[in-house]
């Protein structure tokens, strides 16, 4: 179903972090932006469709007015809002927001290390847009910070703090399927495996809480009212977003899953794990019953690679990219 295409070289390798690849298609310029974290640096790549024309930019971890910081970056992700696109970086010290091309830092939010016990690490992790005007970012204390983003400029404000989790946030996802208004449009996951489902708005409302079952939820996605959650067991669980009821369980990988993605226009689900495999599934809803249906479509082995990032490169899911721990290239695959 897919074949290997031209790889893209990076200035440095990928760190072993959850969801360590972000992709932003720039359709009007036939370009794709890709971002991968290495220690205190983000490797940002702009690539043409054929992979022949590539330009590089590196963003460093910063601390407010300090030009350079040694604090480790935990995630980099583009947040697409109706009025603007921001590149958001999370680290041990705080949250940085840039214009989409990484040229200008428009906001810095410091994490308060005094609130955490001395032996506990402080960091931010988990990034997603929500409600058309917000960006949500998770923290190691379990709090989810909700930032109100103006259509332009730097007047970004902390609008709300969601305090439902008790463990470090691992991932946050927004509803990717456009169309009808839904009762839930945001899901947050933590280290214990708890999922919280929210309705975004002037006041974020908790819709349902899905309890843990003894293992970390490392990555989560929300599409067409269904939640796909990946776990350290190598399993993917599918839940109904409005009720929290489990719909299906997929024994996807032999080892810890590091990343999930969903192609919003087709409903293809992609997973990547420590076992070197990328799996692709087709999600759909039965028209008569409304039940979630799953069909396995493709399996790809990236030999001797601990996969830490995998993303579709277009809304249909006709191509995808993969990063691996200590690998200084982004491997691309295209549909046959």
Short mmCIF file of C-alpha atoms in Angstrom, two decimals:
data_model
loop_
_atom_site.label_atom_id
_atom_site.label_comp_id
_atom_site.label_asym_id
_atom_site.label_seq_id
_atom_site.Cartn_x
_atom_site.Cartn_y
_atom_site.Cartn_z
CA UNK A 1 0.00 0.00 0.00
CA UNK A 2 2.97 2.31 0.70
CA UNK A 3 6.55 2.36 -0.58
CA UNK A 4 9.66 4.04 0.78
CA UNK A 5 10.43 7.44 -0.74
CA UNK A 6 13.39 9.82 -0.55
CA UNK A 7 14.53 10.43 3.05
CA UNK A 8 15.22 13.90 4.44
CA UNK A 9 18.49 14.45 6.31
CA UNK A 10 18.52 16.42 9.57
CA UNK A 11 21.23 18.47 11.27
CA UNK A 12 20.99 16.24 14.37
CA UNK A 13 19.21 13.05 15.44
CA UNK A 14 15.84 12.52 17.15
CA UNK A 15 15.54 12.17 20.92
CA UNK A 16 13.53 9.28 22.37
CA UNK A 17 10.38 11.29 23.14
CA UNK A 18 6.70 10.58 22.61
CA UNK A 19 5.28 12.03 19.39
CA UNK A 20 8.69 13.34 18.28
CA UNK A 21 7.60 14.52 14.85
CA UNK A 22 5.25 17.30 13.81
CA UNK A 23 4.19 17.90 10.21
CA UNK A 24 2.59 20.99 8.65
CA UNK A 25 1.61 20.78 4.95
CA UNK A 26 1.87 24.17 3.17
CA UNK A 27 -0.37 23.31 0.20
CA UNK A 28 -0.25 26.66 -1.63
CA UNK A 29 3.57 26.45 -1.80
CA UNK A 30 3.77 22.65 -2.32
CA UNK A 31 5.96 22.46 0.77
CA UNK A 32 5.93 20.42 3.96
CA UNK A 33 7.33 21.68 7.27
CA UNK A 34 8.65 19.00 9.64
CA UNK A 35 9.93 19.44 13.20
CA UNK A 36 11.94 16.96 15.30
CA UNK A 37 13.40 17.46 18.80
CA UNK A 38 17.02 16.72 19.73
CA UNK A 39 17.96 17.56 23.34
CA UNK A 40 17.62 21.39 23.65
CA UNK A 41 17.16 21.94 19.90
CA UNK A 42 14.32 21.62 17.40
CA UNK A 43 15.33 20.56 13.89
CA UNK A 44 12.91 22.31 11.55
CA UNK A 45 12.92 21.22 7.91
CA UNK A 46 11.11 22.69 4.91
CA UNK A 47 10.88 20.13 2.09
CA UNK A 48 9.43 20.15 -1.42
CA UNK A 49 7.00 17.41 -2.44
CA UNK A 50 9.74 15.39 -4.17
CA UNK A 51 12.17 15.84 -1.25
CA UNK A 52 14.85 17.35 -3.49
CA UNK A 53 14.67 20.94 -2.20
CA UNK A 54 15.24 21.08 1.55
CA UNK A 55 16.04 23.96 3.88
CA UNK A 56 16.93 23.74 7.56
CA UNK A 57 16.38 25.88 10.64
CA UNK A 58 17.26 25.06 14.24
CA UNK A 59 15.37 26.53 17.20
CA UNK A 60 17.04 26.52 20.60
CA UNK A 61 15.48 26.18 24.02
CA UNK A 62 15.09 29.62 25.63
CA UNK A 63 14.18 30.99 29.04
CA UNK A 64 12.38 34.29 28.72
CA UNK A 65 14.99 36.95 28.05
CA UNK A 66 17.88 34.43 28.19
CA UNK A 67 19.11 33.89 24.63
CA UNK A 68 20.07 30.23 25.06
CA UNK A 69 19.13 27.55 27.58
CA UNK A 70 20.37 24.05 28.31
CA UNK A 71 16.89 22.88 29.37
CA UNK A 72 15.68 19.90 27.36
CA UNK A 73 12.82 20.35 24.92
CA UNK A 74 10.09 17.72 25.36
CA UNK A 75 7.90 18.38 22.29
CA UNK A 76 7.44 20.61 19.26
CA UNK A 77 4.09 20.84 17.47
CA UNK A 78 2.25 23.14 15.08
CA UNK A 79 -1.16 24.35 16.26
CA UNK A 80 -3.47 25.27 13.38
CA UNK A 81 -6.15 27.80 14.34
CA UNK A 82 -8.60 29.49 11.91
CA UNK A 83 -6.79 32.83 12.18
CA UNK A 84 -3.13 31.77 12.50
CA UNK A 85 -0.67 28.90 12.85
CA UNK A 86 1.78 28.73 15.76
CA UNK A 87 4.76 26.45 16.38
CA UNK A 88 4.67 25.54 20.09
CA UNK A 89 7.69 24.18 21.99
CA UNK A 90 7.57 22.68 25.49
CA UNK A 91 10.60 22.21 27.73
CA UNK A 92 11.79 21.75 31.31
CA UNK A 93 11.60 25.50 31.86
CA UNK A 94 8.49 26.63 30.02
CA UNK A 95 6.48 27.06 26.84
CA UNK A 96 7.65 28.91 23.71
CA UNK A 97 5.32 29.94 20.88
CA UNK A 98 6.61 30.95 17.45
CA UNK A 99 5.15 32.08 14.16
CA UNK A 100 4.66 29.02 11.93
CA UNK A 101 8.02 29.32 10.15
CA UNK A 102 9.93 29.59 13.43
CA UNK A 103 11.19 33.09 12.60
CA UNK A 104 9.69 35.07 15.51
CA UNK A 105 9.00 34.01 19.11
CA UNK A 106 5.67 35.61 20.08
CA UNK A 107 5.19 34.24 23.61
CA UNK A 108 7.04 32.70 26.54
CA UNK A 109 5.44 31.12 29.60
CA UNK A 110 7.68 30.03 32.49
CA UNK A 111 6.90 26.93 34.56
CA UNK A 112 7.06 27.45 38.30
CA UNK A 113 9.56 24.92 39.65
CA UNK A 114 8.75 25.92 43.24
CA UNK A 115 5.38 24.15 43.08
CA UNK A 116 6.91 20.70 42.50
CA UNK A 117 8.54 18.49 45.16
CA UNK A 118 12.33 18.67 45.07
CA UNK A 119 12.79 15.17 43.62
CA UNK A 120 10.15 15.61 40.90
CA UNK A 121 11.02 16.75 37.39
CA UNK A 122 9.29 19.85 36.04
CA UNK A 123 8.37 20.04 32.37
CA UNK A 124 5.58 20.77 29.93
CA UNK A 125 4.36 18.17 27.41
CA UNK A 126 1.25 17.67 25.29
CA UNK A 127 0.20 20.38 22.80
CA UNK A 128 -3.07 20.89 20.89
CA UNK A 129 -5.31 23.67 19.54
CA UNK A 130 -8.90 23.80 20.78
CA UNK A 131 -12.14 25.69 20.24
CA UNK A 132 -10.83 27.76 17.32
CA UNK A 133 -8.92 30.24 19.53
CA UNK A 134 -7.11 28.30 22.24
CA UNK A 135 -3.87 26.35 22.57
CA UNK A 136 -3.74 23.74 25.35
CA UNK A 137 -0.44 22.61 26.90
CA UNK A 138 0.05 19.92 29.55
CA UNK A 139 2.47 19.97 32.47
CA UNK A 140 4.31 17.49 34.70
CA UNK A 141 2.01 18.37 37.63
CA UNK A 142 -1.04 17.18 35.66
CA UNK A 143 -2.36 20.67 34.96
CA UNK A 144 -3.49 21.63 31.46
CA UNK A 145 -2.85 25.30 30.63
CA UNK A 146 -5.32 26.91 28.22
CA UNK A 147 -3.93 29.92 26.32
CA UNK A 148 -6.18 32.41 24.49
CA UNK A 149 -4.58 33.21 21.12
CA UNK A 150 -5.44 36.52 19.37
CA UNK A 151 -5.70 36.55 15.53
CA UNK A 152 -2.34 38.32 15.40
CA UNK A 153 0.23 39.86 17.68
CA UNK A 154 1.74 38.81 21.01
CA UNK A 155 -1.14 39.47 23.42
CA UNK A 156 -1.45 35.78 24.34
CA UNK A 157 -3.01 35.18 27.76
CA UNK A 158 -3.46 32.23 30.12
CA UNK A 159 -7.26 31.90 30.08
CA UNK A 160 -7.87 28.80 32.19
CA UNK A 161 -6.15 25.94 34.03
CA UNK A 162 -7.71 22.46 33.88
CA UNK A 163 -6.88 20.52 37.05
CA UNK A 164 -8.47 17.10 36.56
CA UNK A 165 -5.29 15.00 36.17
CA UNK A 166 -3.01 13.92 39.04
CA UNK A 167 -0.08 12.59 36.94
CA UNK A 168 2.12 14.22 34.26
CA UNK A 169 0.32 14.92 30.99
CA UNK A 170 1.60 12.78 28.11
CA UNK A 171 -0.46 14.01 25.15
CA UNK A 172 -3.40 16.23 24.16
CA UNK A 173 -5.53 15.98 21.01
CA UNK A 174 -8.34 17.98 19.44
CA UNK A 175 -11.16 16.80 17.16
CA UNK A 176 -9.73 16.57 13.64
CA UNK A 177 -12.88 15.67 11.70
CA UNK A 178 -14.57 18.86 10.50
CA UNK A 179 -18.32 19.21 10.07
CA UNK A 180 -21.05 18.75 12.64
CA UNK A 181 -20.90 20.23 16.13
CA UNK A 182 -19.85 17.60 18.67
CA UNK A 183 -20.31 17.17 22.39
CA UNK A 184 -16.56 16.66 22.92
CA UNK A 185 -13.65 18.20 21.06
CA UNK A 186 -10.55 17.73 23.24
CA UNK A 187 -8.92 14.79 25.02
CA UNK A 188 -6.04 14.84 27.51
CA UNK A 189 -3.96 11.82 28.63
CA UNK A 190 -1.53 11.25 31.50
CA UNK A 191 1.21 8.91 32.72
CA UNK A 192 -1.19 6.74 34.71
CA UNK A 193 -3.38 6.12 31.65
CA UNK A 194 -6.29 8.36 32.67
CA UNK A 195 -8.08 10.15 29.81
CA UNK A 196 -10.19 13.29 30.28
CA UNK A 197 -12.57 14.37 27.54
CA UNK A 198 -13.51 18.06 27.29
CA UNK A 199 -15.82 20.45 25.48
CA UNK A 200 -13.87 23.60 24.64
CA UNK A 201 -15.35 27.06 25.08
CA UNK A 202 -15.16 30.17 27.24
CA UNK A 203 -15.22 27.68 30.12
CA UNK A 204 -13.88 24.23 29.33
CA UNK A 205 -16.32 21.53 30.49
CA UNK A 206 -15.36 17.97 31.48
CA UNK A 207 -17.52 15.58 29.42
CA UNK A 208 -16.25 12.26 30.73
CA UNK A 209 -13.26 10.68 32.44
CA UNK A 210 -11.88 7.32 31.28
CA UNK A 211 -10.13 5.51 34.12
CA UNK A 212 -6.63 4.03 33.93
CA UNK A 213 -5.92 0.33 33.75
CA UNK A 214 -2.37 0.24 35.03
CA UNK A 215 -0.26 1.45 32.10
CA UNK A 216 0.77 4.78 30.57
CA UNK A 217 -1.21 6.27 27.69
CA UNK A 218 1.59 7.67 25.53
CA UNK A 219 -0.37 9.14 22.62
CA UNK A 220 -3.98 10.03 21.88
CA UNK A 221 -6.08 11.19 18.90
CA UNK A 222 -9.70 12.32 18.44
CA UNK A 223 -11.57 11.82 15.15
CA UNK A 224 -15.29 11.75 14.29
CA UNK A 225 -16.33 11.41 17.93
CA UNK A 226 -13.96 8.51 18.62
CA UNK A 227 -10.79 8.47 20.72
CA UNK A 228 -7.76 6.41 19.74
CA UNK A 229 -5.42 5.92 22.71
CA UNK A 230 -2.01 4.16 22.56
CA UNK A 231 -0.48 2.40 25.57
CA UNK A 232 2.80 1.04 26.84
CA UNK A 233 1.43 -2.49 26.38
CA UNK A 234 1.52 -2.04 22.60
CA UNK A 235 -2.27 -1.87 22.47
CA UNK A 236 -4.54 0.78 20.96
CA UNK A 237 -7.96 1.29 22.52
CA UNK A 238 -10.84 3.02 20.74
CA UNK A 239 -13.42 4.84 22.87
CA UNK A 240 -16.62 6.75 22.22
CA UNK A 241 -15.73 10.36 23.07
CA UNK A 242 -19.15 11.32 24.46
CA UNK A 243 -19.62 8.32 26.79
CA UNK A 244 -16.10 6.99 27.36
CA UNK A 245 -17.27 3.48 26.45
CA UNK A 246 -14.62 1.23 24.87
CA UNK A 247 -15.44 0.21 21.30
CA UNK A 248 -12.41 -1.84 20.23
CA UNK A 249 -8.96 -2.94 21.36
CA UNK A 250 -6.13 -3.53 18.88
CA UNK A 251 -3.05 -5.60 19.73
CA UNK A 252 -0.93 -3.40 17.50
CA UNK A 253 2.67 -3.71 18.65
CA UNK A 254 5.02 -5.96 20.61
CA UNK A 255 6.48 -3.03 22.56
CA UNK A 256 5.72 0.46 23.84
CA UNK A 257 3.83 2.69 21.39
CA UNK A 258 5.37 6.15 21.03
CA UNK A 259 3.13 7.87 18.53
CA UNK A 260 -0.31 7.96 16.90
CA UNK A 261 -1.76 9.99 14.04
CA UNK A 262 -5.06 10.15 12.15
CA UNK A 263 -5.62 11.41 8.61
CA UNK A 264 -8.72 13.62 9.08
CA UNK A 265 -10.16 13.24 5.57
CA UNK A 266 -9.88 9.44 5.34
CA UNK A 267 -9.91 8.15 8.93
CA UNK A 268 -6.64 6.25 8.56
CA UNK A 269 -4.94 5.61 11.90
CA UNK A 270 -1.15 5.33 12.10
CA UNK A 271 0.88 3.98 15.04
CA UNK A 272 4.64 3.70 15.61
CA UNK A 273 6.43 1.87 18.40
CA UNK A 274 9.70 0.65 19.92
CA UNK A 275 9.29 -2.64 18.00
CA UNK A 276 10.38 -0.88 14.73
CA UNK A 277 6.93 -1.21 13.16
CA UNK A 278 4.47 1.30 11.76
CA UNK A 279 0.90 0.02 11.52
CA UNK A 280 -1.90 1.67 9.54
CA UNK A 281 -5.59 1.01 10.17
CA UNK A 282 -8.79 2.22 8.52
CA UNK A 283 -11.39 3.59 10.95
CA UNK A 284 -15.03 4.08 9.98
CA UNK A 285 -18.52 4.08 11.43
CA UNK A 286 -21.23 1.65 10.42
CA UNK A 287 -24.04 3.71 8.86
CA UNK A 288 -26.77 1.53 10.36
CA UNK A 289 -25.51 0.99 13.91
CA UNK A 290 -23.04 3.88 14.31
CA UNK A 291 -20.49 1.41 15.73
CA UNK A 292 -16.77 1.89 15.10
CA UNK A 293 -15.27 -0.45 12.50
CA UNK A 294 -11.54 -1.14 12.11
CA UNK A 295 -9.61 -2.72 9.26
CA UNK A 296 -5.83 -3.27 9.14
CA UNK A 297 -4.35 -1.77 5.95
CA UNK A 298 -0.55 -1.73 6.11
CA UNK A 299 2.47 -2.80 8.15
CA UNK A 300 5.94 -1.31 7.66
CA UNK A 301 9.15 -2.40 9.43
CA UNK A 302 11.78 0.32 9.83
CA UNK A 303 14.66 -2.05 10.52
CA UNK A 304 16.64 -1.60 13.77
CA UNK A 305 14.81 1.66 14.57
CA UNK A 306 13.08 2.59 17.79
CA UNK A 307 10.30 4.68 16.29
CA UNK A 308 9.51 7.84 18.28
CA UNK A 309 7.59 9.91 15.73
CA UNK A 310 5.26 9.13 12.82
CA UNK A 311 2.85 11.48 11.03
CA UNK A 312 0.76 11.56 7.90
CA UNK A 313 1.99 14.27 5.53
CA UNK A 314 -1.41 15.14 4.04
CA UNK A 315 -5.06 15.10 5.18
CA UNK A 316 -5.90 12.00 3.09
CA UNK A 317 -3.09 9.92 4.56
CA UNK A 318 -1.52 9.16 1.16
CA UNK A 319 2.00 9.66 2.55
CA UNK A 320 3.64 9.54 5.97
CA UNK A 321 6.98 10.28 7.64
CA UNK A 322 8.84 8.47 10.44
CA UNK A 323 11.58 9.40 12.91
CA UNK A 324 13.59 7.04 15.11
CA UNK A 325 15.73 7.42 18.21
CA UNK A 326 19.28 8.52 17.32
CA UNK A 327 18.38 8.61 13.63
CA UNK A 328 19.45 11.79 11.79
CA UNK A 329 16.96 11.40 8.94
CA UNK A 330 13.21 11.57 8.41
CA UNK A 331 12.07 8.52 6.45
CA UNK A 332 9.18 9.14 4.06
CA UNK A 333 6.67 6.73 2.55
CA UNK A 334 4.16 7.33 -0.25
CA UNK A 335 1.05 5.43 -1.31
CA UNK A 336 1.43 3.03 -4.25
#
